[in-house]
Coordinates of N, CA and C in Angstrom, one line a residue:
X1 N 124.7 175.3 63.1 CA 125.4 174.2 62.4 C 124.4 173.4 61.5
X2 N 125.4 172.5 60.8 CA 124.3 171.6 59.8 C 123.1 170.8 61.0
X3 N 121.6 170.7 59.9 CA 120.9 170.2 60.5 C 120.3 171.0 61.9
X4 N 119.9 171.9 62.2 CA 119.3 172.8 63.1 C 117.6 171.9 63.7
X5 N 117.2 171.4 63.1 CA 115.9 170.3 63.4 C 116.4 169.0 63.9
X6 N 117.0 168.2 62.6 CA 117.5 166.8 62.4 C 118.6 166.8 62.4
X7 N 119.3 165.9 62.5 CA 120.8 165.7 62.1 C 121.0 164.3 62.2
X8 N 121.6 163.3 60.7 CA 121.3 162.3 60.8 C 122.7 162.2 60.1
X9 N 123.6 161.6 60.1 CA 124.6 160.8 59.7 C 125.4 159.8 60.2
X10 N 126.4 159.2 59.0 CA 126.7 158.3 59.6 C 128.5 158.1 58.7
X11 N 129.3 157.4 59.4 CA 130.6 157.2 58.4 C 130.2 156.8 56.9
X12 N 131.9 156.9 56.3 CA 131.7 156.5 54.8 C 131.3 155.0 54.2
X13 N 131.4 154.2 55.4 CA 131.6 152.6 55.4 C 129.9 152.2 56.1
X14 N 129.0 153.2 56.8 CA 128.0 152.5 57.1 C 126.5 153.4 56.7
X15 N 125.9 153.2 56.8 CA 124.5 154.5 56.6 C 123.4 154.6 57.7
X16 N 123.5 155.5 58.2 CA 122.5 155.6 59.0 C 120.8 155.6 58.6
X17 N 120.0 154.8 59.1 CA 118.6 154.7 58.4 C 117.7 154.9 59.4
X18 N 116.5 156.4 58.7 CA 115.4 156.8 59.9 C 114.0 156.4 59.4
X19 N 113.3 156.8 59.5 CA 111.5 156.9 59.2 C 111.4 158.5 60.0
X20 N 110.3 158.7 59.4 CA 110.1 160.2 59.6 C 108.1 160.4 59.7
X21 N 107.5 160.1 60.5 CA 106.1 160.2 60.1 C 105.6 160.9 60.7
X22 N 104.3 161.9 60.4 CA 103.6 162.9 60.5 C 103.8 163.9 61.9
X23 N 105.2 164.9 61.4 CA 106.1 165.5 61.8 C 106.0 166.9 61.4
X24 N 106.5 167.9 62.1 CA 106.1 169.1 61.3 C 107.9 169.6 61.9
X25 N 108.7 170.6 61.0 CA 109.7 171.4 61.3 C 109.5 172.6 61.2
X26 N 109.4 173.3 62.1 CA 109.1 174.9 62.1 C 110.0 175.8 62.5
X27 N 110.5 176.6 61.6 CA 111.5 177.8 61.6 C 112.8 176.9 62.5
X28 N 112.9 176.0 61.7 CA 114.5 176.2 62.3 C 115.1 176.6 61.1
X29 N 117.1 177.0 62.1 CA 117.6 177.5 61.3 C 118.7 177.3 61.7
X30 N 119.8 177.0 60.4 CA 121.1 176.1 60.4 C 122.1 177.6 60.1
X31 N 122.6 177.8 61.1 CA 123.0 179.3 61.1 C 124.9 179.2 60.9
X32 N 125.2 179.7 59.8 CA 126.5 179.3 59.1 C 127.0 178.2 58.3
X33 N 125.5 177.5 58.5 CA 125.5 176.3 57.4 C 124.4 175.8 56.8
X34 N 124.3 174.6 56.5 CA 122.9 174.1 55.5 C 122.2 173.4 56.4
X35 N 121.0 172.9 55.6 CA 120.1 171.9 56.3 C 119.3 172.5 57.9
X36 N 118.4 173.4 57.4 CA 117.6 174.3 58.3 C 117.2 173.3 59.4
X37 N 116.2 172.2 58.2 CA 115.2 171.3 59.3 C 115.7 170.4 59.7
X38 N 116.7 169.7 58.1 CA 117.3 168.3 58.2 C 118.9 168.6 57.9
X39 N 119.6 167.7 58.1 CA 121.0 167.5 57.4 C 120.9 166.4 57.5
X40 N 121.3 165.8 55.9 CA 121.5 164.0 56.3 C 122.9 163.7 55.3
X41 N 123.8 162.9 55.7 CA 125.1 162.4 55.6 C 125.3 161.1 55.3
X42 N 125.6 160.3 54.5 CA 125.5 159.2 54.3 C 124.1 158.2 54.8
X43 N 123.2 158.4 54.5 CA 122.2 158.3 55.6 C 120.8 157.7 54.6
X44 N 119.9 156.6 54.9 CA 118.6 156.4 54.4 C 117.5 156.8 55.2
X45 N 116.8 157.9 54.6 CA 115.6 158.9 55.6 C 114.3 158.7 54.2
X46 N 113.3 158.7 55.2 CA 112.2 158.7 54.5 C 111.1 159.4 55.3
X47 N 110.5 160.1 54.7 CA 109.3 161.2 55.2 C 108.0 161.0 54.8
X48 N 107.2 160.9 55.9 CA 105.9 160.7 55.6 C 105.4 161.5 56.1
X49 N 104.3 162.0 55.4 CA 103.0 163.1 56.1 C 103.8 163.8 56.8
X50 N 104.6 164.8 56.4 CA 105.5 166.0 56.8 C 105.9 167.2 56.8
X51 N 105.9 168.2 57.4 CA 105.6 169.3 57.3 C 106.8 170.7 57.8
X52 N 107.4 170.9 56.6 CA 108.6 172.2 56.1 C 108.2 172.8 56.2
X53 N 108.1 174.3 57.6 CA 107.3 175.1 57.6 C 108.6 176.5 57.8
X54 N 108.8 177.1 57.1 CA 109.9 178.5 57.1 C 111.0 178.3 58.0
X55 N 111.8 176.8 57.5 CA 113.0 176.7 58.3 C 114.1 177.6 57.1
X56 N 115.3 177.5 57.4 CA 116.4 178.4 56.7 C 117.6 177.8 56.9
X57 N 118.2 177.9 55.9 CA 119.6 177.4 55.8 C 120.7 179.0 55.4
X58 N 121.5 178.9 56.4 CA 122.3 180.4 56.1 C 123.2 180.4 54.6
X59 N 123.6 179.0 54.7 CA 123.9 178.5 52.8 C 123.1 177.6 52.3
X60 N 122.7 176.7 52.1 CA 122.1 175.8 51.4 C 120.8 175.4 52.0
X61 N 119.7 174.6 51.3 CA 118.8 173.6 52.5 C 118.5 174.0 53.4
X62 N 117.5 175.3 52.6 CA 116.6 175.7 53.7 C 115.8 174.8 54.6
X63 N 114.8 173.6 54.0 CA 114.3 173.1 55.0 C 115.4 171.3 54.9
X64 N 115.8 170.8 53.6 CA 116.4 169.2 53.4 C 117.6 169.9 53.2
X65 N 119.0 169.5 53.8 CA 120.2 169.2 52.8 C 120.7 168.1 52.7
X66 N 120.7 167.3 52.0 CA 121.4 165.7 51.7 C 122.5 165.5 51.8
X67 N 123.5 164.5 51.7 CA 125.3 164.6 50.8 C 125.0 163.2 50.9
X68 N 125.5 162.2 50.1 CA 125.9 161.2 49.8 C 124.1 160.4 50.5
X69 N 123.4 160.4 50.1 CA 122.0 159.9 50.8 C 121.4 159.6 49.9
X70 N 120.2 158.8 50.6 CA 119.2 158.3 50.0 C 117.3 158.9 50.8
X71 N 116.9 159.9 49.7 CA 115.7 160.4 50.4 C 114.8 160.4 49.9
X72 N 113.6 159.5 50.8 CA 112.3 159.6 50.2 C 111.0 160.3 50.7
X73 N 110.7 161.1 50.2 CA 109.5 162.4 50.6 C 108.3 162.2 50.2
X74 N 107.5 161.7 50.7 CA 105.9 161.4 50.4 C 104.7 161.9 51.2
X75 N 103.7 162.4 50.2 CA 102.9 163.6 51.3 C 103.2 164.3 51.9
X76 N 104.2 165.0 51.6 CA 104.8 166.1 52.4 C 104.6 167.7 51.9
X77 N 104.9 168.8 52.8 CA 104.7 170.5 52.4 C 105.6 170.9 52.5
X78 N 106.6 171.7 51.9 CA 107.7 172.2 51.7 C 106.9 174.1 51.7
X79 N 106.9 174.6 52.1 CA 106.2 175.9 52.5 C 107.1 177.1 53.1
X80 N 107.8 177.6 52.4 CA 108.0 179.4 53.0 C 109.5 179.1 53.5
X81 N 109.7 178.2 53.0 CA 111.5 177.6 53.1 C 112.9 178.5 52.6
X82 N 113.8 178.8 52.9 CA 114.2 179.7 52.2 C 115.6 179.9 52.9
X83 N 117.0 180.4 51.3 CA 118.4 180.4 52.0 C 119.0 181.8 52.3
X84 N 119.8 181.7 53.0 CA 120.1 183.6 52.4 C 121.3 183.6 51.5
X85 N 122.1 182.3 51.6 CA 123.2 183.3 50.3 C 123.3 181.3 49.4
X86 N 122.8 180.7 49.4 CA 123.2 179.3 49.0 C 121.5 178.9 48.1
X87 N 121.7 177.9 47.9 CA 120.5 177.5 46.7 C 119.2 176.3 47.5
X88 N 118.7 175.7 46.2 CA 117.4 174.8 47.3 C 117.3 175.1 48.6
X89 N 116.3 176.0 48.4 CA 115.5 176.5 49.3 C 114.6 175.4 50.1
X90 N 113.7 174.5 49.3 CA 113.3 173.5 49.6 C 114.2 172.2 50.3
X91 N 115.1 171.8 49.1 CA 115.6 170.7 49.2 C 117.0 171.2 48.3
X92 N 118.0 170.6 49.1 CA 119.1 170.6 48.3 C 120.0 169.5 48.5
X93 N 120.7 168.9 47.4 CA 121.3 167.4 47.5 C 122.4 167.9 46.6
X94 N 123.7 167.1 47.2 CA 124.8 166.3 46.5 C 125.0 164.8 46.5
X95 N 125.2 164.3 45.5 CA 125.5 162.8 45.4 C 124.8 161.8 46.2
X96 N 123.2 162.2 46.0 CA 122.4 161.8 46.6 C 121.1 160.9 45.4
X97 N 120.2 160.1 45.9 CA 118.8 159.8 45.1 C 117.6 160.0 46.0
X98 N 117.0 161.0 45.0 CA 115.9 161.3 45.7 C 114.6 161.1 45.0
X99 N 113.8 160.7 45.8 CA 112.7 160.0 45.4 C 111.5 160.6 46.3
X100 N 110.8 161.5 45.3 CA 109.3 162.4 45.8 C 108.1 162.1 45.2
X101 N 107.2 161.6 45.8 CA 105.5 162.0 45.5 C 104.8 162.4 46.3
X102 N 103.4 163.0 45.6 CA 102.1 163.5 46.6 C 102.9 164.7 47.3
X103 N 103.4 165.9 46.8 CA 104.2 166.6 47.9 C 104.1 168.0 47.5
X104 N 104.2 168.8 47.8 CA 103.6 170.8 47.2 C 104.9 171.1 47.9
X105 N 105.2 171.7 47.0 CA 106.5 172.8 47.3 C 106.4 174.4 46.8
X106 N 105.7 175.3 48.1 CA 105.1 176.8 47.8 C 105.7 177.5 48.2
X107 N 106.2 179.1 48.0 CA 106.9 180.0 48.6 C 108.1 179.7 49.3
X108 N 108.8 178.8 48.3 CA 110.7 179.1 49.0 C 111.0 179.6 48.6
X109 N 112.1 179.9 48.9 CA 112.9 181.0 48.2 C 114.2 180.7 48.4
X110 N 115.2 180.9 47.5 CA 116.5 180.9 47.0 C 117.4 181.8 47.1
X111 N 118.9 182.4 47.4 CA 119.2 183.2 47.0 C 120.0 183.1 45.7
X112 N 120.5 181.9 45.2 CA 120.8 181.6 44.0 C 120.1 180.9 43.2
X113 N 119.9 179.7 43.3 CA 119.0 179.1 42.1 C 118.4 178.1 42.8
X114 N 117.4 177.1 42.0 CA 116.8 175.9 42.7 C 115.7 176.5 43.8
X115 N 114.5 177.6 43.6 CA 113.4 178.2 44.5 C 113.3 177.0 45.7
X116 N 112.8 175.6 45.1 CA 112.4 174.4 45.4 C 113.2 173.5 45.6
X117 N 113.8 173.1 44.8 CA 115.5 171.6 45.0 C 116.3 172.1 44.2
X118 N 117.5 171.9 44.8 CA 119.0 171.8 43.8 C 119.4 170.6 44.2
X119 N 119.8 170.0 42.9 CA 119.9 168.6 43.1 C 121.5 168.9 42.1
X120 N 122.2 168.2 42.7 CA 123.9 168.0 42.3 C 124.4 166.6 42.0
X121 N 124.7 166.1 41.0 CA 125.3 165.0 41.0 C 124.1 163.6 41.8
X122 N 122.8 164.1 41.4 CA 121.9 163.4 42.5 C 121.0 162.2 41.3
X123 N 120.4 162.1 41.8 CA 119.2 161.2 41.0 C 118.0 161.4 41.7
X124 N 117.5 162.5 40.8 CA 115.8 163.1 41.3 C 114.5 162.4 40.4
X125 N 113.5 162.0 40.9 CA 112.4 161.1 40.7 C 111.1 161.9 41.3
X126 N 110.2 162.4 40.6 CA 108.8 163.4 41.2 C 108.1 162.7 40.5
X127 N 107.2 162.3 41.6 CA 105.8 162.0 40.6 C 104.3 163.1 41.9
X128 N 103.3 163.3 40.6 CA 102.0 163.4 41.8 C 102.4 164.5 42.7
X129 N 103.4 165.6 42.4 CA 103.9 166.7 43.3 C 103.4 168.2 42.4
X130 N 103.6 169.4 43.1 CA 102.8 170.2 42.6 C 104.1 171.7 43.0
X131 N 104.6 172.6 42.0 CA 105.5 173.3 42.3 C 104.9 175.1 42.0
X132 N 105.0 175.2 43.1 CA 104.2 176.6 42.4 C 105.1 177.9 44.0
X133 N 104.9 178.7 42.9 CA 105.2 180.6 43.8 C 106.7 180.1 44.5
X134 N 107.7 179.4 43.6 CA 108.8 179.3 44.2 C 109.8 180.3 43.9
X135 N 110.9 181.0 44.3 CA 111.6 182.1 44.2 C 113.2 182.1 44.4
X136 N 114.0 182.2 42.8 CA 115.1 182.1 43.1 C 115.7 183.0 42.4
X137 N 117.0 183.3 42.4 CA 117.6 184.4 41.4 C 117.8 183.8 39.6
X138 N 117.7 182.0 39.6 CA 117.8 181.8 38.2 C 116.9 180.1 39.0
X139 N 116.2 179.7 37.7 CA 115.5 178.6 38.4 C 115.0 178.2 39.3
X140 N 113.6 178.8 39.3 CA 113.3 179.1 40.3 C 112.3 177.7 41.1
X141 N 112.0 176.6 40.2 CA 111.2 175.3 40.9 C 112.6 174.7 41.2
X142 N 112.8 174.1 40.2 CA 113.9 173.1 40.0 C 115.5 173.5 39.3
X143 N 116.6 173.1 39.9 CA 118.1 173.5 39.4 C 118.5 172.1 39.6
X144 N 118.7 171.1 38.5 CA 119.8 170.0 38.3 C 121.1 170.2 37.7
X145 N 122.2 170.2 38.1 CA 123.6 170.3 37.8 C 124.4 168.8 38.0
X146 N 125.0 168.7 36.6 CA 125.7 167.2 36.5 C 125.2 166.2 36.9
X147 N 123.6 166.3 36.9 CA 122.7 165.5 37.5 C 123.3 163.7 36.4
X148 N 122.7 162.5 37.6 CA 123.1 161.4 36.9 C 121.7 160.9 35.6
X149 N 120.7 161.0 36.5 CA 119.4 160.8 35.6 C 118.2 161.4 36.4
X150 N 117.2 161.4 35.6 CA 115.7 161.9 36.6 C 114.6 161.9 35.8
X151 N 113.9 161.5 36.3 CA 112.1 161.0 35.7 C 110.8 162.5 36.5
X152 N 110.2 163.2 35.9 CA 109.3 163.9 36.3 C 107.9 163.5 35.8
X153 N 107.0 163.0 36.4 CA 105.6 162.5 36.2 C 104.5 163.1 36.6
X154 N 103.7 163.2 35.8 CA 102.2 163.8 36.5 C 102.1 164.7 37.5
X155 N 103.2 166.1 37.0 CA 103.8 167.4 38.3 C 103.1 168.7 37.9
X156 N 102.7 169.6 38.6 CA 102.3 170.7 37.9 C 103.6 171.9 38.6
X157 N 103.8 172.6 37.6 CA 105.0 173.8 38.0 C 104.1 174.8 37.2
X158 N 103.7 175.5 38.3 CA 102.7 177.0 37.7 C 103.6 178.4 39.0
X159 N 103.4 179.7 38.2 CA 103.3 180.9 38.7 C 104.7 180.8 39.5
X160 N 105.8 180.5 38.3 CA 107.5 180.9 38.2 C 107.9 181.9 37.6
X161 N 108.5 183.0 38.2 CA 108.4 184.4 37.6 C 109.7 183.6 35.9
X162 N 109.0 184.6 34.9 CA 109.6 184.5 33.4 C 110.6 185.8 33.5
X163 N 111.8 186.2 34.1 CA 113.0 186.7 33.8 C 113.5 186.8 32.4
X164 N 113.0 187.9 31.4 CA 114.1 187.6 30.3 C 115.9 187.5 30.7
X165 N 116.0 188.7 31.9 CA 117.3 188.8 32.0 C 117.9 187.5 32.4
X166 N 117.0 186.3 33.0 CA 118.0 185.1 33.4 C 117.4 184.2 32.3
X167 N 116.1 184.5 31.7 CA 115.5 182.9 31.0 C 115.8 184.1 29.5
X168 N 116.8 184.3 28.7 CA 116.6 184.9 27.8 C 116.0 183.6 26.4
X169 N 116.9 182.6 26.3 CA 116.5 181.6 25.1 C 115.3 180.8 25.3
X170 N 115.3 180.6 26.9 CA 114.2 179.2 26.5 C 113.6 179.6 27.9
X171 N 112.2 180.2 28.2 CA 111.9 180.8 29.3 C 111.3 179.7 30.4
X172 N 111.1 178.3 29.7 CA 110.3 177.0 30.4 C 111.6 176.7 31.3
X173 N 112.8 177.4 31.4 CA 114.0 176.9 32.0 C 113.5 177.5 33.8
X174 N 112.8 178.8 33.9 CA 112.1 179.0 35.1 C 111.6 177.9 35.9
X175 N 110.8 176.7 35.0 CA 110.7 175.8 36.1 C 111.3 174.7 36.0
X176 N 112.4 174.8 35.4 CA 113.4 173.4 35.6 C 114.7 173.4 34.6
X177 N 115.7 173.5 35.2 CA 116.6 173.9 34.7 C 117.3 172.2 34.0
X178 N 118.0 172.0 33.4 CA 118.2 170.5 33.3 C 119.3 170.5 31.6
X179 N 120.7 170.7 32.1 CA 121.8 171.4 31.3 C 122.1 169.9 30.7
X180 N 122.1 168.9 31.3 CA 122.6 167.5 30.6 C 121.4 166.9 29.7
X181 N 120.6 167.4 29.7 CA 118.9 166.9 29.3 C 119.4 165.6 29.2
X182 N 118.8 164.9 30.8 CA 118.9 163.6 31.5 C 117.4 163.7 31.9
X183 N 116.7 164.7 32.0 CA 115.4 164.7 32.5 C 114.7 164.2 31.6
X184 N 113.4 163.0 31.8 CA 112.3 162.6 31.5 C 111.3 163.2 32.3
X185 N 110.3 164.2 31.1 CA 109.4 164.9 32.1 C 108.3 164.5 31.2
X186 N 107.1 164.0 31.6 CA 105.8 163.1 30.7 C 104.8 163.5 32.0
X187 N 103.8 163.9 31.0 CA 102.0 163.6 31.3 C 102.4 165.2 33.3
X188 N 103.0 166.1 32.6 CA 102.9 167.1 33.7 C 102.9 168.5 32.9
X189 N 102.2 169.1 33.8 CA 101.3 170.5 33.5 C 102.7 171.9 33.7
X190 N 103.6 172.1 32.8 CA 104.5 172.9 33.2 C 104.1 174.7 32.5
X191 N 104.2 175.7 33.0 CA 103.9 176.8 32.8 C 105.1 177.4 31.5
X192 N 104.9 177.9 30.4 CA 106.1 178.1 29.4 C 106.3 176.7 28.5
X193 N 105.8 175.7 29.1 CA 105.8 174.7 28.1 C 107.0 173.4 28.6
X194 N 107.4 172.4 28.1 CA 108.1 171.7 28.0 C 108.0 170.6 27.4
X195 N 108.9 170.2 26.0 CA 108.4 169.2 25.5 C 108.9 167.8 25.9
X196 N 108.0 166.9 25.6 CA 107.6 165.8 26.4 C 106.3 165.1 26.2
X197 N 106.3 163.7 26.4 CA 104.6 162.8 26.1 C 104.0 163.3 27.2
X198 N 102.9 164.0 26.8 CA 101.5 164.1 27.3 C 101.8 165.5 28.1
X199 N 102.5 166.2 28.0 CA 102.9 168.0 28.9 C 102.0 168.9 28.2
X200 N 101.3 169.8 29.2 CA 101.1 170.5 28.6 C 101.1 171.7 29.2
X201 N 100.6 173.3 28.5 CA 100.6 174.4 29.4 C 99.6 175.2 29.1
X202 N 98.5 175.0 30.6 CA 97.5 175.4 30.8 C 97.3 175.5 32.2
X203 N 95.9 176.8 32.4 CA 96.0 176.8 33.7 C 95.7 175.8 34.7
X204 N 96.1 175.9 35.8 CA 95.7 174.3 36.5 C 94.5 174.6 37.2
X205 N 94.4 175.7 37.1 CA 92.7 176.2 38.2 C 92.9 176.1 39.2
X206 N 93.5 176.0 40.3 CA 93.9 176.4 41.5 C 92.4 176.4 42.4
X207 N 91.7 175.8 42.8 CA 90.6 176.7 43.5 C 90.4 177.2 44.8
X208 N 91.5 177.4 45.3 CA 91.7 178.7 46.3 C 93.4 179.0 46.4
X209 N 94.2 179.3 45.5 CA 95.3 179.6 45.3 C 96.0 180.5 46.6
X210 N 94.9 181.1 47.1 CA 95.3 182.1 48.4 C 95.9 181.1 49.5
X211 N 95.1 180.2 49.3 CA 95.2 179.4 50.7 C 96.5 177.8 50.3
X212 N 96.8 178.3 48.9 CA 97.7 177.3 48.2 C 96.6 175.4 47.9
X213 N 95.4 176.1 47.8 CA 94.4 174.8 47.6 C 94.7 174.2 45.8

């Protein structure tokens, strides 16, 4: 069921509110539904020093799934996350605002789009986060759809497979998909390019990439 780790909601008239600190979720799994580690529902959750370690969502939210929420993720690892037939592997939201820094999101994986987050009708905010070796069938860091607005700051998105068959026009769409261009992305290091103040695309140097350093 939703939420296999967490499970946090609350009615349409009230919001349930958690704190989350230096926590680890390991291999759960939300089996017929979303939200491997977490499911949150009307709900204000905030994560500190946290650790998404190969939980699964059988549709959605492999390790986060949101709906109508408010989520904040700070210093956290999103690592080896992954759905079998649904999207955000990492993180996935509807009609939600999410608010991330200081946070690595490596080896999820997707079976549709969003490697890392699918964000829906949401309001996404990254700063100081780092996206790399994420894996989906189209979009493979980031998938925003009917998104309301979103700010990307000082993020690196390196080593997103370049699909001509899915990225035929514009291949920088591998690490961020963004169809209403509501995204402000400034002063971050994206692989394929993206224009924007202070972006650029170069290697980040990695210096022990094996070990995701």
């Amino acid at each position: 069921e939703n939420g296999a780790g967490l499970l946090v909601m609350c009615t349409e008239d009230n919001e349930a509110q958690m704190v989350v600190r230096n926590c680890t979720f390991r291999r759960n799994r939300a089996i017929g539904d979303t939200g491997g580690g977490v499911f949150t529902s009307n709900a204000r959750v905030s994560f500190f020093n946290t650790q998404f370690l190969r939980n699964s969502g059988e549709d959605s939210g492999g390790a986060i799934d949101s709906d109508n929420s408010r989520i904040r993720v700070s210093r956290c690892t999103f690592l080896g996350n992954f759905t079998d037939t649904g999207s955000g592997a990492g993180i996935s939201s509807r009609d939600s605002r999410l608010n991330i820094d200081n946070s690595l999101f490596a080896l999820n994986s997707a079976e549709t789009s969003g490697g890392a987050i699918y964000a829906l009708t949401s309001n996404l905010n990254i700063s100081n986060s780092t996206f790399t070796e994420n894996r989906a069938s189209s979009y493979e860091a980031i998938d925003t759809d009917q998104n309301k607005n979103g700010r990307i700051v000082n993020c690196i998105f390196w080593d997103h497979n370049n699909d001509p068959d899915i990225f035929p026009n514009d291949p920088s769409q591998s690490n961020l998909r963004d169809p209403d261009n509501k995204f402000i992305v400034t002063y971050s290091l994206l692989e394929f390019g993206k224009a924007g103040t202070g972006n650029i695309d170069a290697d980040p140097l990695f210096t022990n990439p094996d070990s995701l350093d």
